[in-house]
CSV table of C-alpha atoms in Angstrom, one decimal:
chain,number,residue,atom,x,y,z
H,447,ALA,CA,19.5,14.2,0.1
H,448,GLN,CA,19.9,11.4,2.3
H,449,SER,CA,20.0,7.6,1.9
H,450,VAL,CA,21.1,4.5,3.5
H,451,THR,CA,22.1,1.0,2.0
H,452,GLN,CA,22.7,-2.1,3.9
H,453,LEU,CA,24.4,-4.4,1.4
H,454,ASP,CA,23.2,-7.8,3.0
H,455,SER,CA,19.2,-8.2,3.5
H,456,HIS,CA,20.5,-11.8,5.3
H,457,VAL,CA,23.6,-12.9,7.1
H,458,SER,CA,24.0,-16.2,8.5
H,459,VAL,CA,26.9,-17.0,10.9
H,460,SER,CA,28.0,-19.8,13.3
H,461,GLU,CA,28.1,-19.5,16.9
H,462,GLY,CA,31.2,-18.0,18.4
H,463,THR,CA,32.5,-16.5,14.9
H,464,PRO,CA,32.5,-12.8,14.1
H,465,VAL,CA,29.6,-10.7,12.8
H,466,LEU,CA,30.0,-8.3,10.1
H,467,LEU,CA,26.8,-6.1,8.9
H,468,ARG,CA,27.5,-3.8,6.4
H,469,CYS,CA,26.2,-0.3,6.1
H,470,ASN,CA,26.9,2.6,3.6
H,471,TYR,CA,25.2,6.2,3.7
H,472,SER,CA,25.0,9.2,1.2
H,473,SER,CA,24.5,12.4,2.6
H,474,SER,CA,25.4,15.9,1.6
H,475,TYR,CA,26.4,16.6,4.9
H,476,SER,CA,27.9,15.3,8.1
H,477,PRO,CA,25.0,12.9,9.7
H,478,SER,CA,24.4,11.2,12.8
H,479,LEU,CA,24.5,7.3,12.4
H,480,PHE,CA,22.8,4.5,14.4
H,481,TRP,CA,22.4,1.0,14.7
H,482,TYR,CA,19.0,-0.3,16.1
H,483,VAL,CA,18.2,-3.9,16.8
H,484,GLN,CA,14.7,-5.6,16.6
H,485,HIS,CA,14.4,-9.1,18.0
H,486,PRO,CA,11.2,-10.9,17.1
H,487,ASN,CA,8.0,-9.8,18.7
H,488,LYS,CA,10.1,-7.2,20.6
H,489,GLY,CA,10.5,-3.6,20.2
H,490,LEU,CA,13.7,-1.6,18.8
H,491,GLN,CA,16.3,-1.1,21.0
H,492,LEU,CA,19.5,1.4,20.3
H,493,LEU,CA,22.7,-0.8,20.1
H,494,LEU,CA,25.1,2.3,19.3
H,495,LYS,CA,25.4,5.7,17.9
H,496,TYR,CA,28.0,7.8,16.0
H,497,THR,CA,27.4,11.7,16.6
H,498,SER,CA,30.8,13.1,15.2
H,499,ALA,CA,33.1,12.3,18.3
H,500,ALA,CA,35.3,9.0,18.4
H,501,THR,CA,35.2,7.1,14.7
H,502,LEU,CA,35.0,3.6,16.6
H,503,VAL,CA,31.8,3.7,18.5
H,504,LYS,CA,31.1,0.8,21.2
H,505,GLY,CA,27.7,-0.2,22.0
H,506,ILE,CA,25.8,-2.7,24.0
H,507,ASN,CA,26.2,-6.5,23.8
H,508,GLY,CA,29.6,-6.6,22.5
H,509,PHE,CA,28.8,-4.5,19.2
H,510,GLU,CA,31.0,-2.0,17.7
H,511,ALA,CA,30.8,0.0,14.6
H,512,GLU,CA,33.6,2.1,12.8
H,513,PHE,CA,32.5,5.2,11.3
H,514,LYS,CA,34.8,5.6,7.8
H,515,LYS,CA,34.0,9.1,6.0
H,516,SER,CA,36.2,8.2,2.9
H,517,GLU,CA,34.2,4.8,2.5
H,518,THR,CA,30.8,6.6,3.6
H,519,SER,CA,30.4,3.5,6.0
H,520,PHE,CA,29.2,2.2,9.4
H,521,HIS,CA,29.6,-1.2,9.1
H,522,LEU,CA,28.7,-2.9,12.5
H,523,THR,CA,30.9,-5.9,14.1
H,524,LYS,CA,31.0,-8.1,17.0
H,525,PRO,CA,33.7,-10.7,17.5
H,526,SER,CA,31.8,-13.7,18.5
H,527,ALA,CA,28.1,-14.2,17.7
H,528,HIS,CA,25.6,-15.5,20.4
H,529,MET,CA,22.3,-17.1,19.7
H,530,SER,CA,20.5,-14.0,21.3
H,531,ASP,CA,22.3,-11.8,18.6
H,532,ALA,CA,19.9,-13.3,16.1
H,533,ALA,CA,17.3,-10.3,14.9
H,534,GLU,CA,16.8,-7.7,12.5
H,535,TYR,CA,19.5,-4.7,12.6
H,536,PHE,CA,18.5,-1.3,11.2
H,537,CYS,CA,21.3,1.4,10.2
H,538,VAL,CA,19.7,4.9,10.6
H,539,VAL,CA,20.8,8.2,9.1
H,540,MET,CA,20.1,11.5,10.3
H,541,LYS,CA,20.7,15.2,9.5
H,542,THR,CA,20.8,16.8,12.6
H,543,SER,CA,18.5,16.8,15.7
H,544,TYR,CA,15.8,14.2,14.5
H,545,ASP,CA,15.9,15.8,11.1
H,546,LYS,CA,15.6,13.6,8.2
H,547,VAL,CA,15.5,10.3,9.8
H,548,ILE,CA,15.8,7.5,7.4
H,549,PHE,CA,16.1,3.8,8.3
H,550,GLY,CA,18.2,1.3,6.0
H,551,PRO,CA,16.3,-1.5,4.6
H,552,GLY,CA,17.5,-3.9,7.5
H,553,THR,CA,19.6,-7.0,7.5
H,554,SER,CA,18.5,-10.2,8.9
H,555,LEU,CA,21.2,-12.0,11.3
H,556,SER,CA,20.8,-15.7,11.7
H,557,VAL,CA,23.1,-17.8,14.3
H,558,ILE,CA,23.6,-21.0,13.7
H,559,PRO,CA,24.4,-23.5,16.7
X,329,SER,CA,16.0,5.9,28.8
X,330,ALA,CA,12.0,6.0,28.6
X,331,VAL,CA,9.1,3.5,28.9
X,332,ILE,CA,6.7,3.7,26.1
X,333,SER,CA,3.4,1.7,25.7
X,334,GLN,CA,0.7,1.6,22.9
X,335,LYS,CA,-2.7,0.6,22.8
X,336,PRO,CA,-4.1,-1.5,21.3
X,337,SER,CA,-1.1,-3.9,20.5
X,338,ARG,CA,-3.1,-5.4,17.8
X,339,ASP,CA,-6.5,-5.0,15.8
X,340,ILE,CA,-8.2,-6.1,13.0
X,341,CYS,CA,-10.6,-3.5,11.3
X,342,GLN,CA,-12.9,-3.5,8.2
X,343,ARG,CA,-11.6,-1.3,5.3
X,344,GLY,CA,-13.2,2.3,5.4
X,345,THR,CA,-13.2,2.5,8.8
X,346,SER,CA,-10.6,4.1,11.2
X,347,LEU,CA,-8.5,3.3,14.0
X,348,THR,CA,-6.8,5.5,16.7
X,349,ILE,CA,-3.7,4.4,18.5
X,350,GLN,CA,-2.4,5.7,21.8
X,351,CYS,CA,1.1,6.2,22.8
X,352,GLN,CA,1.9,6.8,26.3
X,353,VAL,CA,5.3,7.7,27.7
X,354,ASP,CA,6.4,7.6,31.4
X,355,SER,CA,8.0,10.9,31.4
X,356,GLN,CA,7.9,14.0,29.9
X,357,VAL,CA,9.3,14.3,26.4
X,358,THR,CA,9.5,17.3,23.5
X,359,MET,CA,9.5,15.0,20.6
X,360,MET,CA,7.6,12.1,19.7
X,361,PHE,CA,7.5,10.3,16.1
X,362,TRP,CA,5.1,8.0,14.5
X,363,TYR,CA,6.5,5.1,12.2
X,364,ARG,CA,5.2,2.8,9.8
X,365,GLN,CA,6.7,-0.7,9.2
X,366,GLN,CA,5.1,-2.5,6.4
X,367,PRO,CA,5.1,-6.8,6.3
X,368,GLY,CA,8.9,-7.4,6.2
X,369,GLN,CA,9.8,-3.9,5.5
X,370,SER,CA,11.9,-1.2,7.3
X,371,LEU,CA,10.5,1.5,9.1
X,372,THR,CA,9.0,4.9,7.3
X,373,LEU,CA,8.7,8.0,9.3
X,374,ILE,CA,5.1,9.0,9.1
X,375,ALA,CA,5.5,12.5,11.1
X,376,THR,CA,7.1,14.3,14.0
X,377,ALA,CA,4.5,15.5,16.8
X,378,ASN,CA,5.9,17.8,19.1
X,379,GLN,CA,3.9,19.2,22.0
X,380,GLY,CA,2.5,23.0,21.4
X,381,SER,CA,2.4,22.9,17.7
X,382,GLU,CA,1.1,21.0,14.8
X,383,ALA,CA,2.6,17.6,13.5
X,384,THR,CA,5.1,17.9,10.6
X,385,TYR,CA,4.1,15.0,8.1
X,386,GLU,CA,6.7,13.4,5.7
X,387,SER,CA,6.6,13.2,1.8
X,388,GLY,CA,3.6,10.7,1.2
X,389,PHE,CA,1.7,11.2,4.7
X,390,VAL,CA,-1.1,13.6,4.9
X,391,ILE,CA,-3.0,14.8,7.7
X,392,ASP,CA,-6.5,13.9,6.6
X,393,LYS,CA,-5.3,10.3,6.4
X,394,PHE,CA,-3.0,10.2,9.6
X,395,PRO,CA,-4.3,13.0,12.0
X,396,ILE,CA,-1.9,13.1,15.0
X,397,SER,CA,-2.8,14.8,18.6
X,398,ARG,CA,-0.2,15.6,21.1
X,399,PRO,CA,-2.1,16.8,24.0
X,400,ASN,CA,0.7,16.8,26.3
X,401,LEU,CA,4.4,16.0,27.3
X,402,THR,CA,3.5,12.2,27.9
X,403,PHE,CA,0.8,11.2,25.2
X,404,SER,CA,0.1,11.3,21.3
X,405,THR,CA,-2.4,9.6,19.3
X,406,LEU,CA,-2.2,8.7,15.7
X,407,THR,CA,-5.5,7.9,13.7
X,408,VAL,CA,-5.5,5.9,10.5
X,409,SER,CA,-8.4,6.9,8.6
X,410,ASN,CA,-10.7,5.6,5.9
X,411,MET,CA,-8.5,2.2,6.1
X,412,SER,CA,-7.9,0.0,3.0
X,413,PRO,CA,-5.8,-3.1,3.2
X,414,GLU,CA,-2.6,-1.2,2.1
X,415,ASP,CA,-2.9,0.3,5.6
X,416,SER,CA,-1.9,-3.4,7.5
X,417,SER,CA,1.1,-2.5,8.9
X,418,ILE,CA,3.0,-2.2,12.5
X,419,TYR,CA,2.5,1.6,13.7
X,420,LEU,CA,5.5,2.6,16.3
X,421,CYS,CA,5.8,5.8,18.2
X,422,SER,CA,9.1,6.8,19.6
X,423,VAL,CA,10.2,9.5,21.5
X,424,GLY,CA,13.7,11.4,21.5
X,425,GLY,CA,16.4,11.2,23.9
X,426,LEU,CA,19.0,13.6,25.1
X,427,SER,CA,21.5,12.4,22.4
X,428,GLU,CA,19.5,12.1,19.2
X,429,GLU,CA,18.9,8.5,20.2
X,430,GLN,CA,15.2,7.2,20.2
X,431,TYR,CA,13.2,5.1,22.3
X,432,PHE,CA,10.5,3.2,20.7
X,433,GLY,CA,7.2,1.8,21.7
X,434,PRO,CA,6.3,-2.1,21.3
X,435,GLY,CA,4.3,-1.2,18.4
X,436,THR,CA,0.4,-1.6,17.1
X,437,ARG,CA,0.3,-4.5,14.6
X,438,LEU,CA,-2.8,-3.2,12.5
X,439,THR,CA,-4.9,-5.8,9.8
X,440,VAL,CA,-7.4,-4.1,7.6
X,441,THR,CA,-9.7,-6.5,5.9
């Protein structure tokens, strides 16, 4: 069975400070992992994905995530938050080739000017 | 990437009625997915709709309640049947990319009164 936990339902940071959104997963096989972002009243957009290549994955808009198998984590980071980063972020685990796709509960990111 | 449109963008329906949601993609794709996002919640996969085969439903979703059609490689419909207020959600379609990523439509916001 698979599951995804996003440890913080809401994160608030000041503009220009680092962002850390935490994701832990449980899977009995080597999953593919994704981060998606959902801006208010906009569709979901892929930020980045891990599919068993490099453990440090770079995505769009300066985001990156590191896959740590020993910790079953896939935390999302950004060195410096921008106001436009305020959105809902979803960590997603997938068994393989679109099998057993599970979205995490989401983390709402607020950026304070 | 793929550009996905959905119709209608929103609707208010009376309980006991049905609504059919359309999903149109600007390119031919094999895999299409339908999700539900209840108010303030994460996404839950309803079913996978591959052209040329019956839709595959996730646990807790049945064909009688959510019949799906996939007549060609660019189009799919999801019907929400015999609606109740609990069906009030955002319904999203997505398509599978070349590397296990998904591209999402803007969603259909359904309110059942």
